[in-house]
């Protein structure tokens, strides 16, 4: 009888430990507005675009979880200005519009801490892979061409930080800032890095 009781107690204890080690999993989708720019560029204006993705939240305790994600993000920068070119007889003034639009697939891994029920803060690294470059450098009197100063590398990485609030029905709202740590331009002297604010709405299943 004692052996049976000991076996039951041990089984319950092991089950509790195993259950405590296996995180609760939730899946979700998210999307929203990206407000982006590039560092070390003069007269840079925000580039407004979209991001979409899926994620899995692995909740280890009531307070702590880890959230790997897969995101499609369009970001970049806009610049407007004037170029002056001089000859012996005259000076020509040309307006230009530079639009850098870079599409990445990012893989963030976020550590989340719940301050109170529903409200969390988060931080974590991400790596991104460039899938499309629609950047143009247009001048009124010339053909459009790709600006070599911002021709991007194929891989980007950075650090994310943000906060989110989830409702009991699974709907959540999130604000996240991405600080790019990789110089993305292949050529040129400027140290150009991605900067982006993501405002998201999502749903957890």
mmCIF file of C-alpha atoms in Angstrom:
data_model
loop_
_atom_site.group_PDB
_atom_site.id
_atom_site.type_symbol
_atom_site.label_atom_id
_atom_site.label_comp_id
_atom_site.label_asym_id
_atom_site.label_seq_id
_atom_site.Cartn_x
_atom_site.Cartn_y
_atom_site.Cartn_z
ATOM 1 C CA UNK A 1 0.000 0.000 0.000
ATOM 2 C CA UNK A 2 2.837 2.371 0.889
ATOM 3 C CA UNK A 3 4.559 1.543 -2.389
ATOM 4 C CA UNK A 4 1.381 2.293 -4.351
ATOM 5 C CA UNK A 5 0.903 5.573 -2.499
ATOM 6 C CA UNK A 6 4.546 6.503 -3.100
ATOM 7 C CA UNK A 7 4.168 5.634 -6.791
ATOM 8 C CA UNK A 8 1.072 7.847 -7.096
ATOM 9 C CA UNK A 9 2.784 10.751 -5.335
ATOM 10 C CA UNK A 10 5.851 10.376 -7.569
ATOM 11 C CA UNK A 11 3.713 10.194 -10.706
ATOM 12 C CA UNK A 12 1.813 13.334 -9.728
ATOM 13 C CA UNK A 13 5.091 15.132 -8.962
ATOM 14 C CA UNK A 14 6.691 14.152 -12.272
ATOM 15 C CA UNK A 15 3.540 15.125 -14.183
ATOM 16 C CA UNK A 16 3.557 18.538 -12.483
ATOM 17 C CA UNK A 17 7.218 19.102 -13.351
ATOM 18 C CA UNK A 18 6.725 18.032 -16.967
ATOM 19 C CA UNK A 19 3.650 20.220 -17.312
ATOM 20 C CA UNK A 20 5.572 23.155 -15.848
ATOM 21 C CA UNK A 21 8.386 22.692 -18.410
ATOM 22 C CA UNK A 22 6.093 22.448 -21.454
ATOM 23 C CA UNK A 23 4.994 25.959 -22.464
ATOM 24 C CA UNK A 24 1.449 26.827 -23.343
ATOM 25 C CA UNK A 25 1.285 27.603 -27.042
ATOM 26 C CA UNK A 26 -0.808 30.147 -28.856
ATOM 27 C CA UNK A 27 -0.772 30.993 -32.539
ATOM 28 C CA UNK A 28 -1.641 34.267 -34.133
ATOM 29 C CA UNK A 29 -1.657 36.654 -37.077
ATOM 30 C CA UNK A 30 -0.794 40.339 -37.149
ATOM 31 C CA UNK A 31 -0.455 43.239 -39.526
ATOM 32 C CA UNK A 32 -0.459 46.982 -39.699
ATOM 33 C CA UNK A 33 1.385 50.190 -40.521
ATOM 34 C CA UNK A 34 5.158 50.595 -40.780
ATOM 35 C CA UNK A 35 6.666 54.075 -40.390
ATOM 36 C CA UNK A 36 10.253 53.721 -41.578
ATOM 37 C CA UNK A 37 13.352 55.713 -42.388
ATOM 38 C CA UNK A 38 17.076 55.160 -42.965
ATOM 39 C CA UNK A 39 19.825 56.586 -40.788
ATOM 40 C CA UNK A 40 22.548 58.972 -41.996
ATOM 41 C CA UNK A 41 20.518 60.482 -44.836
ATOM 42 C CA UNK A 42 19.848 64.213 -45.161
ATOM 43 C CA UNK A 43 16.253 65.466 -45.318
ATOM 44 C CA UNK A 44 14.853 61.964 -44.836
ATOM 45 C CA UNK A 45 11.076 61.637 -44.645
ATOM 46 C CA UNK A 46 9.052 58.781 -43.224
ATOM 47 C CA UNK A 47 8.183 55.964 -45.585
ATOM 48 C CA UNK A 48 4.685 54.650 -44.817
ATOM 49 C CA UNK A 49 3.981 51.050 -45.751
ATOM 50 C CA UNK A 50 2.695 47.722 -44.412
ATOM 51 C CA UNK A 51 3.772 44.623 -42.520
ATOM 52 C CA UNK A 52 2.050 41.238 -42.225
ATOM 53 C CA UNK A 53 2.952 38.067 -40.386
ATOM 54 C CA UNK A 54 2.313 35.060 -38.195
ATOM 55 C CA UNK A 55 3.695 34.047 -34.800
ATOM 56 C CA UNK A 56 3.703 31.462 -32.043
ATOM 57 C CA UNK A 57 3.677 32.534 -28.390
ATOM 58 C CA UNK A 58 5.300 30.034 -26.021
ATOM 59 C CA UNK A 59 4.122 30.948 -22.545
ATOM 60 C CA UNK A 60 6.380 29.401 -19.894
ATOM 61 C CA UNK A 61 4.798 31.162 -16.904
ATOM 62 C CA UNK A 62 1.963 33.615 -16.365
ATOM 63 C CA UNK A 63 4.515 36.439 -16.616
ATOM 64 C CA UNK A 64 7.047 35.269 -19.205
ATOM 65 C CA UNK A 65 6.811 34.032 -22.792
ATOM 66 C CA UNK A 66 8.909 33.767 -25.943
ATOM 67 C CA UNK A 67 7.400 34.697 -29.293
ATOM 68 C CA UNK A 68 9.081 33.703 -32.595
ATOM 69 C CA UNK A 69 7.575 35.408 -35.636
ATOM 70 C CA UNK A 70 7.694 35.423 -39.423
ATOM 71 C CA UNK A 71 6.998 38.871 -40.894
ATOM 72 C CA UNK A 72 6.826 40.410 -44.345
ATOM 73 C CA UNK A 73 7.824 44.074 -44.002
ATOM 74 C CA UNK A 74 8.021 46.878 -46.561
ATOM 75 C CA UNK A 75 10.134 49.803 -45.412
ATOM 76 C CA UNK A 76 12.604 52.416 -46.613
ATOM 77 C CA UNK A 77 12.748 56.204 -46.879
ATOM 78 C CA UNK A 78 11.717 59.182 -49.003
ATOM 79 C CA UNK A 79 13.862 62.195 -49.877
ATOM 80 C CA UNK A 80 13.111 65.308 -51.895
ATOM 81 C CA UNK A 81 15.514 68.073 -52.863
ATOM 82 C CA UNK A 82 17.314 69.963 -55.569
ATOM 83 C CA UNK A 83 20.444 69.156 -57.560
ATOM 84 C CA UNK A 84 22.538 71.955 -59.084
ATOM 85 C CA UNK A 85 24.863 71.281 -62.005
ATOM 86 C CA UNK A 86 27.010 74.044 -63.494
ATOM 87 C CA UNK A 87 28.670 74.603 -66.868
ATOM 88 C CA UNK A 88 30.671 77.554 -68.194
ATOM 89 C CA UNK A 89 27.555 79.299 -69.429
ATOM 90 C CA UNK A 90 24.777 78.436 -66.982
ATOM 91 C CA UNK A 91 23.697 76.583 -63.819
ATOM 92 C CA UNK A 92 20.956 73.972 -64.117
ATOM 93 C CA UNK A 93 18.586 73.297 -61.235
ATOM 94 C CA UNK A 94 16.822 69.926 -61.066
ATOM 95 C CA UNK A 95 14.356 68.601 -58.530
ATOM 96 C CA UNK A 96 14.730 65.014 -57.422
ATOM 97 C CA UNK A 97 12.692 62.455 -55.540
ATOM 98 C CA UNK A 98 14.407 59.456 -54.013
ATOM 99 C CA UNK A 99 12.091 56.628 -52.925
ATOM 100 C CA UNK A 100 13.718 53.649 -51.245
ATOM 101 C CA UNK A 101 11.307 50.728 -50.855
ATOM 102 C CA UNK A 102 12.807 47.533 -49.461
ATOM 103 C CA UNK A 103 10.800 44.368 -48.845
ATOM 104 C CA UNK A 104 12.141 41.992 -46.192
ATOM 105 C CA UNK A 105 11.155 38.718 -44.616
ATOM 106 C CA UNK A 106 12.070 39.159 -40.946
ATOM 107 C CA UNK A 107 12.370 36.518 -38.228
ATOM 108 C CA UNK A 108 12.105 38.235 -34.804
ATOM 109 C CA UNK A 109 12.375 36.278 -31.552
ATOM 110 C CA UNK A 110 10.767 38.328 -28.800
ATOM 111 C CA UNK A 111 10.978 37.839 -25.051
ATOM 112 C CA UNK A 112 7.745 39.084 -23.458
ATOM 113 C CA UNK A 113 7.049 40.021 -19.855
ATOM 114 C CA UNK A 114 3.483 40.626 -18.647
ATOM 115 C CA UNK A 115 3.280 43.575 -16.276
ATOM 116 C CA UNK A 116 -0.395 42.929 -15.620
ATOM 117 C CA UNK A 117 -2.948 40.703 -17.301
ATOM 118 C CA UNK A 118 -3.009 41.576 -20.995
ATOM 119 C CA UNK A 119 -0.261 44.215 -20.889
ATOM 120 C CA UNK A 120 3.238 43.106 -21.894
ATOM 121 C CA UNK A 121 6.593 44.620 -22.755
ATOM 122 C CA UNK A 122 8.900 42.892 -25.206
ATOM 123 C CA UNK A 123 12.416 42.924 -26.599
ATOM 124 C CA UNK A 124 14.488 40.702 -28.824
ATOM 125 C CA UNK A 125 16.671 40.333 -31.914
ATOM 126 C CA UNK A 126 15.640 39.818 -35.493
ATOM 127 C CA UNK A 127 17.274 38.815 -38.756
ATOM 128 C CA UNK A 128 15.885 39.828 -42.135
ATOM 129 C CA UNK A 129 16.303 38.700 -45.727
ATOM 130 C CA UNK A 130 15.803 41.143 -48.586
ATOM 131 C CA UNK A 131 13.279 39.772 -51.093
ATOM 132 C CA UNK A 132 12.662 42.834 -53.294
ATOM 133 C CA UNK A 133 14.186 46.259 -53.939
ATOM 134 C CA UNK A 134 11.972 48.842 -55.656
ATOM 135 C CA UNK A 135 14.225 51.821 -54.939
ATOM 136 C CA UNK A 136 14.460 54.603 -57.507
ATOM 137 C CA UNK A 137 16.331 57.870 -57.703
ATOM 138 C CA UNK A 138 14.402 60.084 -60.093
ATOM 139 C CA UNK A 139 15.592 63.383 -61.555
ATOM 140 C CA UNK A 140 13.318 65.431 -63.787
ATOM 141 C CA UNK A 141 15.784 65.755 -66.672
ATOM 142 C CA UNK A 142 17.227 62.250 -66.509
ATOM 143 C CA UNK A 143 16.163 58.626 -66.549
ATOM 144 C CA UNK A 144 15.457 56.966 -63.206
ATOM 145 C CA UNK A 145 18.215 54.830 -61.800
ATOM 146 C CA UNK A 146 19.115 53.008 -58.615
ATOM 147 C CA UNK A 147 21.172 55.127 -56.236
ATOM 148 C CA UNK A 148 24.350 53.126 -55.399
ATOM 149 C CA UNK A 149 24.592 54.845 -52.024
ATOM 150 C CA UNK A 150 21.533 52.927 -50.833
ATOM 151 C CA UNK A 151 21.879 49.688 -52.806
ATOM 152 C CA UNK A 152 21.087 47.256 -49.979
ATOM 153 C CA UNK A 153 22.738 44.112 -48.704
ATOM 154 C CA UNK A 154 20.747 40.892 -48.799
ATOM 155 C CA UNK A 155 20.751 40.307 -45.020
ATOM 156 C CA UNK A 156 19.785 42.705 -42.243
ATOM 157 C CA UNK A 157 19.663 42.325 -38.487
ATOM 158 C CA UNK A 158 18.568 44.480 -35.589
ATOM 159 C CA UNK A 159 16.968 44.785 -32.182
ATOM 160 C CA UNK A 160 13.247 45.172 -31.433
ATOM 161 C CA UNK A 161 11.543 46.666 -28.393
ATOM 162 C CA UNK A 162 7.909 47.435 -27.747
ATOM 163 C CA UNK A 163 4.688 46.823 -25.867
ATOM 164 C CA UNK A 164 1.361 45.102 -26.497
ATOM 165 C CA UNK A 165 -2.075 44.891 -24.962
ATOM 166 C CA UNK A 166 -4.254 41.804 -25.482
ATOM 167 C CA UNK A 167 -8.000 41.625 -24.880
ATOM 168 C CA UNK A 168 -9.609 38.485 -23.399
ATOM 169 C CA UNK A 169 -11.170 37.632 -26.785
ATOM 170 C CA UNK A 170 -7.738 37.255 -28.445
ATOM 171 C CA UNK A 171 -7.553 40.641 -30.173
ATOM 172 C CA UNK A 172 -4.389 42.612 -29.392
ATOM 173 C CA UNK A 173 -2.684 45.901 -30.230
ATOM 174 C CA UNK A 174 1.072 46.327 -30.454
ATOM 175 C CA UNK A 175 3.672 49.061 -30.948
ATOM 176 C CA UNK A 176 7.248 48.055 -31.748
ATOM 177 C CA UNK A 177 10.421 49.909 -32.700
ATOM 178 C CA UNK A 178 13.136 48.280 -34.780
ATOM 179 C CA UNK A 179 16.695 49.546 -34.418
ATOM 180 C CA UNK A 180 18.763 48.265 -37.332
ATOM 181 C CA UNK A 181 22.309 47.275 -36.365
ATOM 182 C CA UNK A 182 23.583 46.299 -39.826
ATOM 183 C CA UNK A 183 24.938 48.791 -42.351
ATOM 184 C CA UNK A 184 22.695 47.912 -45.295
ATOM 185 C CA UNK A 185 24.368 49.822 -48.151
ATOM 186 C CA UNK A 186 26.885 47.861 -50.214
ATOM 187 C CA UNK A 187 28.734 50.944 -51.443
ATOM 188 C CA UNK A 188 29.305 54.509 -50.331
ATOM 189 C CA UNK A 189 30.706 56.141 -47.239
ATOM 190 C CA UNK A 190 27.432 56.616 -45.369
ATOM 191 C CA UNK A 191 26.472 54.319 -42.507
ATOM 192 C CA UNK A 192 22.884 53.605 -43.578
ATOM 193 C CA UNK A 193 20.745 51.442 -41.269
ATOM 194 C CA UNK A 194 17.060 50.574 -41.090
ATOM 195 C CA UNK A 195 14.818 52.316 -38.581
ATOM 196 C CA UNK A 196 11.119 51.450 -38.287
ATOM 197 C CA UNK A 197 8.100 51.836 -36.022
ATOM 198 C CA UNK A 198 5.442 49.136 -36.428
ATOM 199 C CA UNK A 199 1.864 49.677 -35.272
ATOM 200 C CA UNK A 200 0.039 46.346 -35.371
ATOM 201 C CA UNK A 201 -3.348 44.772 -34.787
ATOM 202 C CA UNK A 202 -3.533 41.015 -34.414
ATOM 203 C CA UNK A 203 -5.402 38.013 -33.147
ATOM 204 C CA UNK A 204 -4.292 35.061 -30.994
ATOM 205 C CA UNK A 205 -5.951 31.681 -31.462
#
